[in-house]
Short mmCIF file of C-alpha atoms and ligand atoms in Angstrom, two decimals:
data_model
loop_
_atom_site.label_atom_id
_atom_site.label_comp_id
_atom_site.label_asym_id
_atom_site.label_seq_id
_atom_site.Cartn_x
_atom_site.Cartn_y
_atom_site.Cartn_z
CA MET A 990 11.35 -5.43 -25.31
CA LYS A 991 8.50 -2.98 -26.32
CA PHE A 992 9.44 -0.40 -23.67
CA GLU A 993 12.73 0.41 -25.25
CA LYS A 994 11.37 0.96 -28.76
CA ILE A 995 8.73 3.47 -27.62
CA ALA A 996 9.85 6.87 -29.12
CA LYS A 997 10.46 9.94 -27.14
CA ARG A 998 11.81 13.35 -27.65
CA GLY A 999 14.93 13.11 -25.59
CA TYR A 1000 14.27 15.96 -23.01
CA VAL A 1001 15.90 13.88 -20.43
CA ALA A 1002 19.32 13.28 -21.78
CA ASP A 1003 21.23 12.48 -18.61
CA PRO A 1004 20.46 10.75 -15.26
CA THR A 1005 19.52 13.01 -12.52
CA PRO A 1006 21.89 12.75 -9.42
CA LEU A 1007 21.54 10.25 -6.54
CA GLN A 1008 22.95 11.69 -3.38
CA GLU A 1009 23.31 10.47 0.21
CA LEU A 1010 21.56 12.80 2.84
CA LYS A 1011 24.10 12.34 5.68
CA HIS A 1012 23.35 15.48 7.62
CA PHE A 1013 19.61 15.04 7.40
CA ARG A 1014 19.86 11.57 8.67
CA LYS A 1015 22.06 12.71 11.55
CA GLU A 1016 18.97 14.72 12.70
CA LEU A 1017 16.45 12.24 12.02
CA GLY A 1018 18.04 8.80 12.74
CA GLY A 1019 16.89 5.51 11.06
CA PRO A 1020 18.18 4.10 7.89
CA GLN A 1021 20.65 5.63 5.27
CA ILE A 1022 18.69 8.04 3.25
CA TRP A 1023 19.53 8.88 -0.36
CA ILE A 1024 17.72 11.36 -2.45
CA LYS A 1025 17.01 11.07 -6.37
CA ARG A 1026 17.21 14.62 -7.57
CA ASP A 1027 14.26 14.83 -10.23
CA ASP A 1028 14.03 18.36 -9.07
CA LEU A 1029 17.17 18.78 -11.22
CA LEU A 1030 15.53 17.46 -14.42
CA PRO A 1031 15.49 19.97 -17.37
CA PHE A 1032 12.40 22.16 -16.66
CA GLY A 1033 12.48 21.25 -12.87
CA GLY A 1034 9.70 18.55 -12.47
CA ASN A 1035 8.61 14.93 -12.86
CA LYS A 1036 6.26 15.92 -15.65
CA VAL A 1037 9.16 16.33 -18.11
CA ARG A 1038 9.67 12.64 -18.00
CA LYS A 1039 6.20 12.01 -18.94
CA MET A 1040 6.02 14.59 -21.59
CA ASP A 1041 9.20 13.20 -23.24
CA TYR A 1042 6.69 10.63 -24.58
CA LEU A 1043 3.59 12.76 -24.84
CA PHE A 1044 5.09 15.32 -27.05
CA GLU A 1045 6.57 12.74 -29.26
CA GLU A 1046 3.16 11.24 -29.83
CA ALA A 1047 1.65 14.78 -30.37
CA LEU A 1048 4.36 15.61 -32.96
CA GLN A 1049 4.09 12.27 -34.84
CA ALA A 1050 0.28 12.95 -35.11
CA GLY A 1051 1.28 16.37 -36.73
CA ALA A 1052 -0.17 18.53 -34.08
CA ASP A 1053 0.75 22.12 -33.80
CA THR A 1054 -1.11 23.10 -30.66
CA VAL A 1055 -1.40 21.32 -27.29
CA ILE A 1056 -4.24 21.72 -24.92
CA THR A 1057 -3.99 20.59 -21.43
CA ALA A 1058 -5.54 21.15 -17.93
CA SER A 1059 -4.07 20.86 -14.44
CA THR A 1060 -4.21 22.81 -11.10
CA ASN A 1061 -2.27 26.05 -10.81
CA GLN A 1062 -0.50 24.29 -7.99
CA CYS A 1063 1.05 21.64 -10.23
CA CYS A 1064 4.14 22.02 -12.37
CA HIS A 1065 2.28 20.34 -15.17
CA ASN A 1066 0.97 23.44 -17.06
CA GLY A 1067 4.20 25.45 -16.69
CA ILE A 1068 6.48 22.64 -17.93
CA LEU A 1069 4.03 22.10 -20.99
CA LEU A 1070 4.21 25.71 -21.70
CA MET A 1071 8.07 25.58 -21.91
CA LEU A 1072 8.20 22.41 -24.02
CA ALA A 1073 5.64 23.69 -26.44
CA ASN A 1074 7.77 26.73 -26.86
CA ARG A 1075 10.75 24.51 -27.40
CA GLU A 1076 8.85 22.62 -30.14
CA GLY A 1077 7.41 25.71 -31.73
CA MET A 1078 3.79 24.67 -30.85
CA GLN A 1079 1.08 26.74 -29.44
CA SER A 1080 -0.31 26.03 -25.96
CA LYS A 1081 -3.84 26.37 -24.57
CA ILE A 1082 -3.88 25.96 -20.88
CA ILE A 1083 -6.85 25.33 -18.56
CA MET A 1084 -6.23 26.10 -14.81
CA GLU A 1085 -8.25 24.03 -12.67
CA THR A 1086 -8.64 25.62 -9.22
CA TRP A 1087 -10.52 22.58 -7.57
CA GLY A 1088 -13.56 24.63 -6.34
CA ASP A 1089 -11.70 27.83 -5.31
CA PRO A 1090 -13.43 30.57 -7.23
CA SER A 1091 -11.12 33.22 -5.68
CA TYR A 1092 -8.27 32.33 -7.93
CA GLU A 1093 -7.51 35.05 -10.52
CA PHE A 1094 -4.78 34.43 -13.04
CA SER A 1095 -3.80 38.03 -13.50
CA SER A 1096 -2.88 38.46 -9.83
CA ALA A 1097 -1.50 34.79 -9.18
CA PRO A 1098 2.10 34.41 -8.28
CA GLU A 1099 2.72 32.55 -11.68
CA TYR A 1100 1.18 35.25 -13.80
CA GLU A 1101 4.39 37.09 -14.82
CA LEU A 1102 6.18 33.78 -15.47
CA TYR A 1103 3.55 32.72 -18.02
CA ARG A 1104 3.50 36.07 -19.65
CA LEU A 1105 7.21 36.02 -20.06
CA ALA A 1106 7.30 32.49 -21.41
CA GLY A 1107 4.81 32.87 -24.25
CA ASN A 1108 1.89 34.52 -22.97
CA PRO A 1109 -0.40 31.39 -23.81
CA GLU A 1110 -4.10 31.32 -23.73
CA VAL A 1111 -5.08 30.50 -20.17
CA HIS A 1112 -8.61 29.67 -19.12
CA VAL A 1113 -9.56 29.38 -15.49
CA THR A 1114 -12.16 27.01 -14.17
CA SER A 1115 -13.20 26.21 -10.56
CA GLU A 1116 -15.02 23.04 -11.47
CA PHE A 1117 -13.71 19.84 -10.05
CA PRO A 1118 -11.92 17.78 -12.70
CA SER A 1119 -14.20 14.87 -13.93
CA GLY A 1120 -13.00 12.61 -16.58
CA PRO A 1121 -10.11 13.05 -19.01
CA VAL A 1122 -9.00 16.50 -20.59
CA SER A 1123 -10.10 15.17 -23.99
CA GLU A 1124 -13.76 14.93 -22.89
CA MET A 1125 -13.89 18.22 -21.01
CA PRO A 1126 -16.40 20.61 -22.66
CA LEU A 1127 -14.02 23.43 -22.42
CA ALA A 1128 -11.16 21.61 -23.80
CA LEU A 1129 -13.40 20.57 -26.71
CA GLU A 1130 -14.47 23.95 -27.41
CA ILE A 1131 -10.85 25.22 -27.52
CA ALA A 1132 -9.86 22.35 -29.94
CA HIS A 1133 -12.85 23.16 -32.18
CA ARG A 1134 -11.69 26.73 -32.34
CA VAL A 1135 -8.09 25.64 -33.12
CA GLN A 1136 -9.31 23.45 -35.86
CA GLU A 1137 -11.43 26.25 -37.38
CA GLU A 1138 -8.37 28.44 -37.43
CA GLY A 1139 -6.46 25.82 -39.48
CA GLY A 1140 -4.59 24.42 -36.48
CA LYS A 1141 -4.09 20.92 -35.33
CA PRO A 1142 -4.89 20.60 -31.80
CA TRP A 1143 -3.76 17.70 -29.42
CA PHE A 1144 -4.92 16.90 -25.86
CA ILE A 1145 -2.15 16.19 -23.39
CA SER A 1146 -3.70 14.41 -20.19
CA ARG A 1147 -3.96 16.12 -16.83
CA GLY A 1148 -0.73 15.45 -15.14
CA GLY A 1149 0.61 13.31 -18.04
CA GLU A 1150 -1.86 10.51 -16.73
CA GLY A 1151 -2.01 7.40 -18.62
CA PRO A 1152 0.32 4.51 -19.60
CA LEU A 1153 2.41 6.37 -22.21
CA GLY A 1154 3.13 9.12 -19.72
CA ALA A 1155 3.99 6.69 -17.01
CA CYS A 1156 6.75 5.25 -19.29
CA GLY A 1157 8.66 8.21 -18.14
CA TYR A 1158 9.05 6.58 -14.55
CA VAL A 1159 9.64 3.16 -16.11
CA GLY A 1160 12.74 4.81 -17.47
CA ALA A 1161 13.54 6.51 -14.25
CA ALA A 1162 13.20 3.19 -12.61
CA PHE A 1163 15.76 1.79 -15.06
CA GLU A 1164 18.03 4.72 -14.28
CA LEU A 1165 17.85 4.18 -10.64
CA VAL A 1166 18.88 0.45 -10.78
CA LYS A 1167 21.81 1.37 -12.81
CA GLN A 1168 22.77 4.06 -10.09
CA TRP A 1169 22.34 1.60 -7.19
CA LYS A 1170 25.31 -0.40 -8.59
CA GLY A 1171 24.01 -3.63 -6.71
CA GLN A 1172 23.20 -1.71 -3.39
CA ILE A 1173 19.51 -2.08 -3.63
CA PRO A 1174 17.50 -0.02 -1.20
CA ASP A 1175 14.75 -1.58 0.74
CA VAL A 1176 12.35 1.36 0.14
CA LEU A 1177 11.63 3.97 -2.58
CA VAL A 1178 9.46 6.84 -1.29
CA CYS A 1179 7.73 8.86 -3.81
CA PRO A 1180 4.62 11.16 -3.80
CA CYS A 1181 1.37 9.87 -4.95
CA GLY A 1182 -0.85 12.56 -6.65
CA LEU A 1183 -2.58 10.94 -9.62
CA GLY A 1184 -0.24 7.93 -9.23
CA GLY A 1185 1.38 7.69 -12.59
CA THR A 1186 4.73 8.42 -11.15
CA GLN A 1187 4.43 5.44 -8.54
CA ALA A 1188 2.89 3.12 -11.14
CA GLY A 1189 5.74 3.68 -13.41
CA LEU A 1190 8.35 3.14 -10.79
CA ILE A 1191 6.62 -0.12 -9.62
CA VAL A 1192 6.42 -1.52 -13.03
CA GLY A 1193 9.99 -0.54 -14.01
CA LEU A 1194 11.52 -2.04 -11.00
CA ARG A 1195 9.43 -5.18 -11.33
CA MET A 1196 10.62 -5.57 -15.02
CA LEU A 1197 14.21 -5.52 -13.72
CA GLY A 1198 13.39 -8.05 -10.83
CA CYS A 1199 14.31 -5.45 -8.27
CA PRO A 1200 12.86 -6.17 -4.77
CA THR A 1201 12.81 -2.32 -3.70
CA LYS A 1202 9.31 -1.60 -2.41
CA VAL A 1203 7.89 1.65 -3.77
CA VAL A 1204 5.77 3.57 -1.18
CA GLY A 1205 3.56 6.43 -2.39
CA ILE A 1206 2.84 9.12 -0.05
CA GLY A 1207 -0.58 10.53 -0.66
CA VAL A 1208 -0.48 14.31 -1.32
CA THR A 1209 -4.10 14.96 -2.02
CA GLY A 1210 -5.81 13.68 1.08
CA LYS A 1211 -7.40 10.56 -0.58
CA SER A 1212 -7.67 7.20 1.55
CA LYS A 1213 -5.05 4.48 1.36
CA ALA A 1214 -7.64 2.11 -0.29
CA VAL A 1215 -8.50 4.57 -3.00
CA MET A 1216 -5.02 5.37 -3.74
CA GLU A 1217 -3.92 1.88 -3.89
CA GLN A 1218 -6.80 0.82 -6.17
CA SER A 1219 -5.87 3.70 -8.59
CA VAL A 1220 -2.27 2.88 -8.66
CA ALA A 1221 -2.89 -0.95 -9.06
CA ALA A 1222 -5.28 -0.06 -12.05
CA GLN A 1223 -2.49 2.20 -13.59
CA CYS A 1224 0.03 -0.54 -13.20
CA LEU A 1225 -2.36 -2.97 -15.06
CA ALA A 1226 -2.97 -0.51 -17.77
CA LEU A 1227 0.94 0.08 -18.21
CA THR A 1228 1.75 -3.70 -18.20
CA THR A 1229 -0.85 -4.15 -20.75
CA PHE A 1230 0.45 -1.31 -22.76
CA LEU A 1231 3.96 -2.76 -22.63
CA ASP A 1232 2.81 -6.29 -23.43
CA ILE A 1233 4.23 -7.69 -20.20
CA ALA A 1234 2.78 -9.81 -17.41
CA PRO A 1235 0.70 -7.94 -14.92
CA ILE A 1236 2.11 -7.17 -11.56
CA SER A 1237 0.87 -8.47 -8.20
CA ASP A 1238 -1.15 -5.90 -6.15
CA GLU A 1239 1.14 -6.73 -3.26
CA TRP A 1240 3.71 -4.37 -4.67
CA VAL A 1241 1.38 -1.38 -4.46
CA CYS A 1242 1.58 0.56 -1.21
CA CYS A 1243 0.30 4.03 -0.41
CA VAL A 1244 0.35 5.90 2.89
CA GLU A 1245 -2.44 8.23 3.97
CA GLY A 1246 -2.44 10.98 6.69
CA CYS A 1247 0.47 12.95 5.37
CA ALA A 1248 -1.49 15.52 3.28
CA GLY A 1249 -2.63 17.68 6.08
CA GLU A 1250 -6.19 19.05 5.28
CA GLY A 1251 -5.89 18.03 1.60
CA TYR A 1252 -4.27 18.84 -1.65
CA ALA A 1253 -2.17 22.12 -1.76
CA LYS A 1254 -2.95 22.81 2.03
CA PRO A 1255 0.27 22.93 3.93
CA PHE A 1256 0.63 22.24 7.50
CA ALA A 1257 3.16 22.77 10.34
CA GLY A 1258 4.68 19.16 10.29
CA GLN A 1259 5.55 19.41 6.69
CA TYR A 1260 7.04 22.94 7.10
CA GLN A 1261 9.45 21.42 9.78
CA SER A 1262 10.54 18.56 7.42
CA MET A 1263 11.10 21.02 4.61
CA ARG A 1264 13.06 23.30 6.86
CA MET A 1265 15.15 20.46 8.18
CA LEU A 1266 16.05 19.32 4.54
CA ALA A 1267 16.74 22.97 3.56
CA GLN A 1268 18.85 23.73 6.49
CA THR A 1269 20.85 20.35 6.72
CA GLU A 1270 21.42 19.77 3.02
CA GLY A 1271 20.46 23.02 0.99
CA ILE A 1272 17.85 21.40 -0.89
CA LEU A 1273 14.31 23.00 -1.37
CA THR A 1274 11.20 21.07 -1.56
CA ASP A 1275 7.88 22.51 -2.78
CA PRO A 1276 4.81 22.81 -0.43
CA VAL A 1277 2.35 20.86 -2.53
CA TYR A 1278 4.13 17.49 -3.57
CA SER A 1279 7.67 17.02 -2.45
CA GLY A 1280 7.33 18.90 0.98
CA LYS A 1281 4.49 16.53 2.04
CA THR A 1282 6.31 13.44 0.52
CA LEU A 1283 9.35 14.40 2.75
CA PHE A 1284 7.10 14.66 5.71
CA GLY A 1285 5.65 11.13 4.97
CA LEU A 1286 9.31 9.92 4.85
CA THR A 1287 10.15 11.30 8.27
CA GLU A 1288 6.93 10.06 9.68
CA LEU A 1289 7.63 6.53 8.65
CA ILE A 1290 11.14 6.69 10.19
CA ARG A 1291 9.88 8.37 13.33
CA ARG A 1292 7.13 5.77 13.70
CA GLY A 1293 9.59 2.99 13.27
CA VAL A 1294 8.00 1.59 10.12
CA LEU A 1295 11.34 1.59 8.40
CA ASP A 1296 13.17 0.16 11.44
CA GLY A 1297 14.23 -3.05 9.46
CA ALA A 1298 15.39 -1.06 6.40
CA GLU A 1299 19.02 -0.26 5.88
CA ARG A 1300 18.75 2.16 3.09
CA VAL A 1301 15.77 4.19 1.58
CA VAL A 1302 15.60 6.53 -1.37
CA PHE A 1303 13.43 9.75 -1.43
CA LEU A 1304 12.33 10.66 -4.86
CA HIS A 1305 12.32 14.50 -5.15
CA THR A 1306 9.86 15.08 -8.00
CA GLY A 1307 10.79 18.68 -8.17
CA GLY A 1308 8.15 21.32 -8.73
CA MET A 1309 10.44 24.43 -8.95
CA SER A 1310 7.65 26.56 -10.25
CA LEU A 1311 5.70 25.83 -7.09
CA TYR A 1312 8.44 27.65 -5.05
CA TYR A 1313 6.10 30.56 -6.00
CA ASP A 1314 3.68 28.88 -3.49
CA TYR A 1315 5.94 29.47 -0.56
CA HIS A 1316 3.61 32.44 0.47
CA THR A 1317 1.09 29.72 1.42
CA LEU A 1318 3.67 28.67 4.15
CA ARG A 1319 3.67 32.09 5.93
CA PRO A 1320 0.70 31.30 8.41
CA LEU A 1321 2.88 28.29 9.60
CA LEU A 1322 5.89 30.40 10.40
CA GLN A 1323 4.58 31.22 13.87
CA GLU A 1324 4.16 27.61 14.74
CA GLY A 1325 7.23 26.21 13.08
C1 LIG B 2463 2.42 16.19 -10.58
C2 LIG B 2463 3.49 16.05 -9.59
C3 LIG B 2463 3.59 15.01 -8.68
C4 LIG B 2463 2.52 13.81 -8.77
O1 LIG B 2463 2.86 12.90 -9.70
P1 LIG B 2463 1.79 11.80 -10.08
O2 LIG B 2463 2.47 10.91 -11.05
O3 LIG B 2463 0.60 12.52 -10.56
O4 LIG B 2463 1.48 10.99 -8.92
C5 LIG B 2463 4.56 14.90 -7.79
N1 LIG B 2463 5.45 15.98 -7.65
C6 LIG B 2463 5.37 17.06 -8.50
C7 LIG B 2463 6.40 18.22 -8.35
C8 LIG B 2463 4.39 17.28 -9.41
O5 LIG B 2463 4.23 18.34 -10.26
#
């Protein structure tokens, strides 16, 4: 199988825990709920599974500097910085603020962390992302300068997007099926940001003939149709990359209406779900991704959508660095 021959660095050496959420379920009712603790991955977030492959590719190409872009509210840039340090590479980071011109890196909650962890070159842009990092004028300018200084630049895609990055979640699907030991859940709930995590899981489970349905909870405010089209396209890119048969679009399912006012904008309902998990199980979720996904799961249960299900698994994608974003929850404290 081609998948098993694709080289990676080995950042993810051990399976992350799979645990039952008994107390949480007692509050909520519904099917058995299990959690896949990808928040306990080394470096604390789902991006490390993707970068396991992407850094291998960069190193094989002889790169000594990685250039990437992502929002300040995604664990992507922070994890890239740590991994570049580990590999002895330079990192050049573009913080995208999605139209918010008020962001200032030097007064942002993550500033000290970045300084402590290598003080990388950070550029801030409030332009909306359009097209891949490797085509951004700013990224190209940085790459050009690195080359002039004798370095070898390499672009790492935004959020680890693309088939090679998604292989990280094919691997996670393989890991899960082993952990299930034949007790196959009906549904696996994960966040849908750019969608690579969900696409990797769908393809990985289908490769093993596993009937579990992967449900992606939209965290960016995109419509169901737009998300499903994007995830289906990523599944196709991945199966093509892996030289395997394409997967029917029936396996792609995304849920809208769980993102509040949009990406990185928290709301009272999600605050309640986050609080319930923290107080019943001692597990923190982040305000941008896993908190909204958890809200999505509780909504599916409350609305009876999962009534026929016996067992569901919630993928906690981590985002430890986003716990710095807890200050954005403060306005919700009165309501919750
Ligand atoms: C990036 C990110 C996601 C979204 O993953 P996609 O593959 O882009 O859908 C989910 N959770 C966390 C913590 C993230 O940083």
